[in-house]
Short mmCIF file of the C-alpha atoms (twelve columns), coordinates in Angstrom:
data_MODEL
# 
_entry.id   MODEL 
# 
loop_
_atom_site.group_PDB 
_atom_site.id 
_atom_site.type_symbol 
_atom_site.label_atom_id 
_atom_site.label_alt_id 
_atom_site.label_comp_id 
_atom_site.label_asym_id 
_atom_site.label_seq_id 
_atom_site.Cartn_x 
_atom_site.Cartn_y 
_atom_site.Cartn_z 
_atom_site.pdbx_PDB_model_num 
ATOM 1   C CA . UNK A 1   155.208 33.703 90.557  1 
ATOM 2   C CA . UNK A 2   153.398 36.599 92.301  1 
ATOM 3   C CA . UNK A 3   151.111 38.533 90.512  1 
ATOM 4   C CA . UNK A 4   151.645 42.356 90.786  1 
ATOM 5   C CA . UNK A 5   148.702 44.565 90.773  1 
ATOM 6   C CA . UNK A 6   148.183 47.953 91.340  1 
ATOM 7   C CA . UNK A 7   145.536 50.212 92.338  1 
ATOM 8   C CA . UNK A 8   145.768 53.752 90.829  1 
ATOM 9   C CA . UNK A 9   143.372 56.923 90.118  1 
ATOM 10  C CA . UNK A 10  143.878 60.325 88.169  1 
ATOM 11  C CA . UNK A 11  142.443 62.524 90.926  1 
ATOM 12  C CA . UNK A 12  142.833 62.304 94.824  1 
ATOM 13  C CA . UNK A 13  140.131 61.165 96.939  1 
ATOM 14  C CA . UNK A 14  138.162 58.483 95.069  1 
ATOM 15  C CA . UNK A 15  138.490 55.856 97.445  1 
ATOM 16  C CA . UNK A 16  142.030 53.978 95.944  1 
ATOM 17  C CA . UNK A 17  143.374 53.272 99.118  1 
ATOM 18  C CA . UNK A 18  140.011 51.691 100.466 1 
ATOM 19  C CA . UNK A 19  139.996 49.833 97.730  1 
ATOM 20  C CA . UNK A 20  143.206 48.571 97.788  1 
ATOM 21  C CA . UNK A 21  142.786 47.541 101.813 1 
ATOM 22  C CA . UNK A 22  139.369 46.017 100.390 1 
ATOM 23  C CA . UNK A 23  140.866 43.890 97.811  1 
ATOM 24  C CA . UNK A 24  144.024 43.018 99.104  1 
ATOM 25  C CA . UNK A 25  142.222 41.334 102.594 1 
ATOM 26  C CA . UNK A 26  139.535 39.963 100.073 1 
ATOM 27  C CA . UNK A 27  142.243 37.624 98.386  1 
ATOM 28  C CA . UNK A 28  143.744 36.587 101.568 1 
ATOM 29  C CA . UNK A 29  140.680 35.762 102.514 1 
ATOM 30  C CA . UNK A 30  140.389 33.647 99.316  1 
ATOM 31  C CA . UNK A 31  144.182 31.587 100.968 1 
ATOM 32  C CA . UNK A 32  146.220 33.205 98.991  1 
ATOM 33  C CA . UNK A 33  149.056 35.089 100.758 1 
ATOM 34  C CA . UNK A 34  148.600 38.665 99.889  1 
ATOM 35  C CA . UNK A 35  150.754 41.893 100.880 1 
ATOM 36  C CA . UNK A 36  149.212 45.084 100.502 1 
ATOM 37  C CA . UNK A 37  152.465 48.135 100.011 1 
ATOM 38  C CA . UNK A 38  151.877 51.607 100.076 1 
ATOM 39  C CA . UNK A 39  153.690 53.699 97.685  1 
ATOM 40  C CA . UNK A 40  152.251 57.438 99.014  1 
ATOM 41  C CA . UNK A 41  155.809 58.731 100.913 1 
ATOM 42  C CA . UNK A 42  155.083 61.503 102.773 1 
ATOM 43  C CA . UNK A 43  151.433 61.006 103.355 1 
ATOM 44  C CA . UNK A 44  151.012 57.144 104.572 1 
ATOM 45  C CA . UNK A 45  147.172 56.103 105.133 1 
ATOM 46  C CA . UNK A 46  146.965 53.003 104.201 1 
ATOM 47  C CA . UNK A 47  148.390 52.450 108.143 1 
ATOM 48  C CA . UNK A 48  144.816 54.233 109.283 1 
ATOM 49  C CA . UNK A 49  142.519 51.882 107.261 1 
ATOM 50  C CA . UNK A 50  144.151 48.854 107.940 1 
ATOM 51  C CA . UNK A 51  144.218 49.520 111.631 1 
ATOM 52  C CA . UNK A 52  148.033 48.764 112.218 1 
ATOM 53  C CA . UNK A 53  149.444 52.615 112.737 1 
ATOM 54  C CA . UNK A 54  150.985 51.688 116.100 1 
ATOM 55  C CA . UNK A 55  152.493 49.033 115.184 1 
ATOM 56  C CA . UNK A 56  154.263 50.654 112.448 1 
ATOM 57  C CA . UNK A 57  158.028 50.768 113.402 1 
ATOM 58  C CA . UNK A 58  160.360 50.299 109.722 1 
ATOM 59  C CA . UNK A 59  158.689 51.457 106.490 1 
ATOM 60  C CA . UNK A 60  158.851 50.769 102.617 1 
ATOM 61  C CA . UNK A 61  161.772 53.423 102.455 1 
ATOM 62  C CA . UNK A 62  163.658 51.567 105.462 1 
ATOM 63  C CA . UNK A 63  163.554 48.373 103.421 1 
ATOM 64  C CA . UNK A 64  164.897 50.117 100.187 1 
ATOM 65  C CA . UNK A 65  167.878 51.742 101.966 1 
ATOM 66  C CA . UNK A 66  168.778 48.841 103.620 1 
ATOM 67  C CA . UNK A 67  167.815 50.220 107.205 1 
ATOM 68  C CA . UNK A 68  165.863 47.206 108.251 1 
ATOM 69  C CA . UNK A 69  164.781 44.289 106.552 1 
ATOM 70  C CA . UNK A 70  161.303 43.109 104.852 1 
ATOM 71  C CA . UNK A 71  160.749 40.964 107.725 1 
ATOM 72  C CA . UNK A 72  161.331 43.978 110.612 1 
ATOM 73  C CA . UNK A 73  159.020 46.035 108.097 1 
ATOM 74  C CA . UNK A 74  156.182 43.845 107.223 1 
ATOM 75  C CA . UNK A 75  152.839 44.185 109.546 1 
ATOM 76  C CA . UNK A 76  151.247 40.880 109.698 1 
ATOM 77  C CA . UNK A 77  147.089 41.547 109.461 1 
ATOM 78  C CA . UNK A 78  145.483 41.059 112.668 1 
ATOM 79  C CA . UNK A 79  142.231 40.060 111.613 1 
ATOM 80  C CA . UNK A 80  142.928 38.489 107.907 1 
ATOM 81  C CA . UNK A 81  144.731 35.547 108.172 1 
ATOM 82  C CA . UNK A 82  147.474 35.540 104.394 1 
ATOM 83  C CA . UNK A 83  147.524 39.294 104.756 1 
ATOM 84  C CA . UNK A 84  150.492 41.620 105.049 1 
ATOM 85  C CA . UNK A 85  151.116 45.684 105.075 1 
ATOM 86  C CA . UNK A 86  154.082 47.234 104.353 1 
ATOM 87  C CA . UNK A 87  153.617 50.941 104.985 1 
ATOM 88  C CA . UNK A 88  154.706 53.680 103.946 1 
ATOM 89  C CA . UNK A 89  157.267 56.470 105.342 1 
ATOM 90  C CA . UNK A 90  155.751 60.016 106.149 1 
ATOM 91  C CA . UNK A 91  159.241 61.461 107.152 1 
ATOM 92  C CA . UNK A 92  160.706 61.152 103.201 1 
ATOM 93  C CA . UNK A 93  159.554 62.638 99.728  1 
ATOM 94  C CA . UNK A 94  158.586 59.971 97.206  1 
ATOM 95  C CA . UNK A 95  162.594 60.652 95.632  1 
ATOM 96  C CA . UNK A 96  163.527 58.074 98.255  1 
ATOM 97  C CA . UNK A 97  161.605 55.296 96.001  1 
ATOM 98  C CA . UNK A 98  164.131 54.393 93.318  1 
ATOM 99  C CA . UNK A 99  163.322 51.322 90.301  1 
ATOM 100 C CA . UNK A 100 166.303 49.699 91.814  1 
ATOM 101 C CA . UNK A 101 165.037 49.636 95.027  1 
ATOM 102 C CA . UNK A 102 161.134 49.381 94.288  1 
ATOM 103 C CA . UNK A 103 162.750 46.287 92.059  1 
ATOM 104 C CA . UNK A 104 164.336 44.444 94.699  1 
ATOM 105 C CA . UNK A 105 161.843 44.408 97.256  1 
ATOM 106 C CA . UNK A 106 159.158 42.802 94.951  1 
ATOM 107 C CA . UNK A 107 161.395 40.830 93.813  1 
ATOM 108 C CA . UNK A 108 162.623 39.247 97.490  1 
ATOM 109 C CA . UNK A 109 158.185 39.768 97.812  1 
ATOM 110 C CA . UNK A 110 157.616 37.667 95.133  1 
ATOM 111 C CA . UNK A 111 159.447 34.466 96.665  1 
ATOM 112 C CA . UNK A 112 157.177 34.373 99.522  1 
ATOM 113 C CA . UNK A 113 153.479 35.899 98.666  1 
ATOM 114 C CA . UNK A 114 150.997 35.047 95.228  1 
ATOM 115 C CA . UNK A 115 149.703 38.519 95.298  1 
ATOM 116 C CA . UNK A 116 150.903 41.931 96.075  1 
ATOM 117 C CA . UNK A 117 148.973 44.916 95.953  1 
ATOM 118 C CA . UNK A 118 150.367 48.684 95.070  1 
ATOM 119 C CA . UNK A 119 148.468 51.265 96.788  1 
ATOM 120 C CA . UNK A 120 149.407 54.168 94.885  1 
ATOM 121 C CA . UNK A 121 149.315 57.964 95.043  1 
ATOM 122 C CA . UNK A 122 147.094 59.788 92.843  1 
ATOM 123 C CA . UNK A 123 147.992 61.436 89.623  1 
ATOM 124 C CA . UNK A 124 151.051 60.998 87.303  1 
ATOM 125 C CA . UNK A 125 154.644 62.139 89.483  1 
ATOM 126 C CA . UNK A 126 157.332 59.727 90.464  1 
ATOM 127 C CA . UNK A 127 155.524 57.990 93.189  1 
ATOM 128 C CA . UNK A 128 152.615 56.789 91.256  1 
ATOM 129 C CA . UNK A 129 155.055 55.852 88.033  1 
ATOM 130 C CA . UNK A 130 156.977 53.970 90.562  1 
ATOM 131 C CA . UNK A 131 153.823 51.792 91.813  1 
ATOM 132 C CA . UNK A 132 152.715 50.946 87.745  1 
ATOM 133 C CA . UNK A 133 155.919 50.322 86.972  1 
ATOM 134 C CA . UNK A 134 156.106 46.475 87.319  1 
ATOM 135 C CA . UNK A 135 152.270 45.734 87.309  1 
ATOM 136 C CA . UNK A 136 151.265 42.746 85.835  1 
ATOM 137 C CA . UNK A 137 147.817 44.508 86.266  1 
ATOM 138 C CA . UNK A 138 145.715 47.763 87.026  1 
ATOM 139 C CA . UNK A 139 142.718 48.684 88.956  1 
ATOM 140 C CA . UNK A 140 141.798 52.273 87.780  1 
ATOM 141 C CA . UNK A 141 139.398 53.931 90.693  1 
ATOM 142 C CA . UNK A 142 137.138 56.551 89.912  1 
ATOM 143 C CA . UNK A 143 133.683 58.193 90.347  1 
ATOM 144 C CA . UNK A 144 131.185 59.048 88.207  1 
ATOM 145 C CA . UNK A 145 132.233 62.927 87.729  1 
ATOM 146 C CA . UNK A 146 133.733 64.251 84.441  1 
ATOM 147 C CA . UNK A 147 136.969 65.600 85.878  1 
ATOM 148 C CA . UNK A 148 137.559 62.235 87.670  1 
ATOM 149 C CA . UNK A 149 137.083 59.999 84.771  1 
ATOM 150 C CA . UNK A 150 139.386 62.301 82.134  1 
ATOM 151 C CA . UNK A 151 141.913 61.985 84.457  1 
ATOM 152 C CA . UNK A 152 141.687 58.245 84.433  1 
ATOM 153 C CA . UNK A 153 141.977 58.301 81.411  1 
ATOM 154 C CA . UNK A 154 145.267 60.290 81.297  1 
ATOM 155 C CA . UNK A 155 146.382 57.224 83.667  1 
ATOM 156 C CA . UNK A 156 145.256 54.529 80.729  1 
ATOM 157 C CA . UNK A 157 147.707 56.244 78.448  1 
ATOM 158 C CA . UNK A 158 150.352 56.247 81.072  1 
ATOM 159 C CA . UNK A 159 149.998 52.272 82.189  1 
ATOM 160 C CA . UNK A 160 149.996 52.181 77.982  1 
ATOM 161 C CA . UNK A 161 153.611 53.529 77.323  1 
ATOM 162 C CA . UNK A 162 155.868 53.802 80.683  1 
ATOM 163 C CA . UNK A 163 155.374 50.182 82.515  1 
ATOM 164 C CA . UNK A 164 157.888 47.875 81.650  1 
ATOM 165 C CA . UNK A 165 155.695 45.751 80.027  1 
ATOM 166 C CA . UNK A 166 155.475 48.420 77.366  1 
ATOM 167 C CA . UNK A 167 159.287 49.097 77.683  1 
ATOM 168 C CA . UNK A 168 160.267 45.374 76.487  1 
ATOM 169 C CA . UNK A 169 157.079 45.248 74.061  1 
ATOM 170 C CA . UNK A 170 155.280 42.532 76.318  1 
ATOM 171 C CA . UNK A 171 151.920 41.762 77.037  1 
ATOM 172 C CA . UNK A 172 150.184 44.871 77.968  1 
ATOM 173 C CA . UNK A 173 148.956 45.130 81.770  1 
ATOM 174 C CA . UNK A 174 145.399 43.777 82.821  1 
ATOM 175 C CA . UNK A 175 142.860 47.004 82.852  1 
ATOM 176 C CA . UNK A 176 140.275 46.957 85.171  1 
ATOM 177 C CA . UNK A 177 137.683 50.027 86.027  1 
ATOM 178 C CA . UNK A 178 136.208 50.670 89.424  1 
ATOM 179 C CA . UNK A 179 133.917 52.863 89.778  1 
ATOM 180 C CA . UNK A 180 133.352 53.910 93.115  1 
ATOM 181 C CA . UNK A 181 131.171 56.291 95.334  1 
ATOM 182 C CA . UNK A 182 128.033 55.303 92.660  1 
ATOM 183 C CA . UNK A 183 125.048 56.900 93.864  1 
ATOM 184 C CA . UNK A 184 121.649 56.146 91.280  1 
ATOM 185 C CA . UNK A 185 119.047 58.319 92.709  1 
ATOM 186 C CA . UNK A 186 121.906 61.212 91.166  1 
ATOM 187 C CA . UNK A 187 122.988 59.558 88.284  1 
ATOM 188 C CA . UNK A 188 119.054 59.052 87.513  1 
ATOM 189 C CA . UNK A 189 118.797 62.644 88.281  1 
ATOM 190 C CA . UNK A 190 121.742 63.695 85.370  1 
ATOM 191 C CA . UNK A 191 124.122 64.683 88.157  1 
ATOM 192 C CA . UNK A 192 126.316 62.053 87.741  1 
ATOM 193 C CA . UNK A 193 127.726 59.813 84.858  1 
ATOM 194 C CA . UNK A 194 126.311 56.247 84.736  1 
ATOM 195 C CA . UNK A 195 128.324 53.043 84.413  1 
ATOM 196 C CA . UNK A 196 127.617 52.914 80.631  1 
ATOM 197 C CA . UNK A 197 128.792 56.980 80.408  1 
ATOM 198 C CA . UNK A 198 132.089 55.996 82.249  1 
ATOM 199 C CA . UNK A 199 132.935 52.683 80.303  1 
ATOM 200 C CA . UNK A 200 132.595 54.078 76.725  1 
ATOM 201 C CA . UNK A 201 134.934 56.902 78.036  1 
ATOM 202 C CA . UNK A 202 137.555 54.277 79.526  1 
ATOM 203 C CA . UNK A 203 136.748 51.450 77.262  1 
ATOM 204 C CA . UNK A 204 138.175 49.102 79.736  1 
ATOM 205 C CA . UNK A 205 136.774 46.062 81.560  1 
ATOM 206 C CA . UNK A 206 134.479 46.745 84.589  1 
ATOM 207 C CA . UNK A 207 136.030 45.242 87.682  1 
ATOM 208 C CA . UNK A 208 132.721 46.215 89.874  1 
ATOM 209 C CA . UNK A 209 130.720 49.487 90.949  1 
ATOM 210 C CA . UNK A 210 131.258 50.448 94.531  1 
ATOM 211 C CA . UNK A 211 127.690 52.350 95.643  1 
ATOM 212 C CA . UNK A 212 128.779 55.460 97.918  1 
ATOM 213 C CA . UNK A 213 127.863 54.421 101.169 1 
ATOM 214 C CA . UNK A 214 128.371 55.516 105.285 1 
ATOM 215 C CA . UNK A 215 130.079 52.223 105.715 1 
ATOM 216 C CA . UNK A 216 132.954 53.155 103.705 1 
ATOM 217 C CA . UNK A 217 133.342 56.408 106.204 1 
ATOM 218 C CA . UNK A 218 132.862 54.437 109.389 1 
ATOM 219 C CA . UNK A 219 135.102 51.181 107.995 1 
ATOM 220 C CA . UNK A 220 137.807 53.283 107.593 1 
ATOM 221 C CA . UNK A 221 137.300 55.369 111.100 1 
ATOM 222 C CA . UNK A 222 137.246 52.292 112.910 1 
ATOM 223 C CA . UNK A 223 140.671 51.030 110.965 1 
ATOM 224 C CA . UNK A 224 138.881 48.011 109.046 1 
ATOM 225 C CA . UNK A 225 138.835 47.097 105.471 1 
ATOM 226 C CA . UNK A 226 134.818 47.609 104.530 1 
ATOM 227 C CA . UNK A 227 134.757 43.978 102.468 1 
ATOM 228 C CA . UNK A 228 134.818 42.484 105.926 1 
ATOM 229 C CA . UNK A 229 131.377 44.566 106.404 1 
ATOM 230 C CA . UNK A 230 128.942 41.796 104.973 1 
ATOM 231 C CA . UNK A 231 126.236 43.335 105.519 1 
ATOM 232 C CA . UNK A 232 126.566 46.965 103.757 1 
ATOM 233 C CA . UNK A 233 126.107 47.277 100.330 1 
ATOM 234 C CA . UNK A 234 130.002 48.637 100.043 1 
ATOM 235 C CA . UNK A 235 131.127 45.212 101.722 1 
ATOM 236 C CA . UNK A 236 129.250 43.311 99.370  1 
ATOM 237 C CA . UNK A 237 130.167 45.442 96.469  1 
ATOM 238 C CA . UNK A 238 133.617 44.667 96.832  1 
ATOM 239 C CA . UNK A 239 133.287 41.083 97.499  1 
ATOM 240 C CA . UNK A 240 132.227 41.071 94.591  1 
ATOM 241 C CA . UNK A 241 134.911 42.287 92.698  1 
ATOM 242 C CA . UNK A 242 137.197 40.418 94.268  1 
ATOM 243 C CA . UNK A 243 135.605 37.628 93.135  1 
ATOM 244 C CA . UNK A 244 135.531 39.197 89.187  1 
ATOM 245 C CA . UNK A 245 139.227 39.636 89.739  1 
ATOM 246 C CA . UNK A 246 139.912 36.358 90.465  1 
ATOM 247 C CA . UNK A 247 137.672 35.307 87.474  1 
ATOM 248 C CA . UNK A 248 134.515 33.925 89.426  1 
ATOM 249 C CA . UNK A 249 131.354 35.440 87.179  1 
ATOM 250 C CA . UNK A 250 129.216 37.769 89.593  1 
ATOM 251 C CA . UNK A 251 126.181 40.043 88.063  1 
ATOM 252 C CA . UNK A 252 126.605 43.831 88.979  1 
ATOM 253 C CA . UNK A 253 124.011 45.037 92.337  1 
ATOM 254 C CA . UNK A 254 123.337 48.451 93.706  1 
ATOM 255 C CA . UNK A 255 122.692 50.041 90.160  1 
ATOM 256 C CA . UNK A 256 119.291 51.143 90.707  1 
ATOM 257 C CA . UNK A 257 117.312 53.377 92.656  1 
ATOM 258 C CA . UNK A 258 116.174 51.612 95.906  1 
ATOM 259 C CA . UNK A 259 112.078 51.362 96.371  1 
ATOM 260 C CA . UNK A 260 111.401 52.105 99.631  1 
ATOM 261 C CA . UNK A 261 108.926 49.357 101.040 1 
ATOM 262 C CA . UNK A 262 105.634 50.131 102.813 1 
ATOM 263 C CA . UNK A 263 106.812 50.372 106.431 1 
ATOM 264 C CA . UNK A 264 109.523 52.562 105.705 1 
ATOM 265 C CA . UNK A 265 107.841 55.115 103.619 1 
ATOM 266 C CA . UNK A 266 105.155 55.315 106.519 1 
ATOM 267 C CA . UNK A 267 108.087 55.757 108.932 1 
ATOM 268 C CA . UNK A 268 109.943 58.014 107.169 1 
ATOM 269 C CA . UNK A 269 113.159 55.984 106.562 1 
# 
């Protein structure tokens, strides 16, 4: 039985659908067939990061309507072997997503890949209600800002009372925080909220802190999930999480202020 997860924010531009290319290629890369589907009609990005937006001939909204198939719409990963995209359309409005239709396709999904990921919009309209709908389990992005985290929250209540896991009084979806674009030296100097400001907001389990970082900016220029950067602190960060997710233990990094050593200080660095 695949396991349904979305990844969803309160506010716009917090890094969701980085994080959902980042976690979705991290479980393939674990063997376990993965599809990554992205519910923002109109706007479609998660084509960009992935680096598959020329190969992107049927969409989500073709597959619903019964204009091509899963199999004509599907983008097998290039570099991540167990990892499929299904993109979005950025010709419709997100009134071409029905439950019927969302419904159907995970459920034909479901017979073929163990994990599939919801990239969804930001905020609380039909689109993002359509990608919670049938989670078996959340990732809730944010930063470390006020505004970002109270929206969040708005999104806890909503994952609380309109899946349909709380429709037919099941378990309740798996909560997860990620808190991304973490920077210390300005949480040290009160300019942003630290992890332990943001958790007793959200009261939820913390997934893993991603540490704002150029990587993330040049992954996602260059069309490539930033996990599959093992050498930046953002690659790392989110290998780690993936590895949380999938219940490995993994101690938190990148929460402190970085020292500079001798030679760099001298050098200016």
């Amino acid at each position: 039985m695949a396991k349904i997860i979305v990844v969803t924010s309160g506010k716009g531009g917090v890094g969701k659908t980085t994080s959902s290319a980042a976690i979705g290629t991290g479980i393939a890369l674990k063997g376990h067939k993965t599809v990554i589907i992205d519910f923002d009609v109109g706007l479609r990005n998660l084509d960009l990061i992935m680096g598959c937006e020329r190969r992107v001939v049927y969409d989500f909204v073709n597959v619903i309507n019964k204009e091509a198939t899963l199999s004509q719409a599907l983008i097998k990963d290039k570099r991540t072997k167990n990892l499929f995209i299904l993109p979005a359309s950025q010709t419709r409005d997100k009134d071409a997503l029905t439950i019927e239709g969302v419904q159907e396709v995970l459920e034909e999904l479901a017979k073929e890949f163990e994990y599939i990921i919801c990239d969804s919009p930001a905020g609380i309209e039909k689109g993002a209600q359509m990608a919670l709908y049938f989670a078996d389990a959340a990732i809730v992005v944010t930063n470390p800002e006020v505004s970002s985290v109270r929206d969040s929250d708005r999104i806890l209540g909503i994952l609380q009372s309109k899946s349909r896991r709380a429709e037919e009084g099941k378990e309740p979806i798996e909560e997860h925080l990620l808190l991304t674009r973490y920077h210390p030296g300005r949480v040290a100097l009160g300019e942003m909220l630290s992890v332990s400001d943001v958790e007793d907001i959200l009261a939820i389990p913390l997934l893993g802190v991603i540490p704002e970082s150029e990587a993330v900016l040049k992954a996602s220029n260059q069309g490539t999930p930033v996990i599959l950067d093992t050498i930046s602190e953002a690659g790392m960060a989110y290998g780690d999480a993936v590895d949380r997710l999938m219940g490995e233990e993994r101690p938190l990094r990148f929460l402190e202020v970085q020292k500079k050593g001798f030679i760099k200080r001298l050098l200016g660095g």
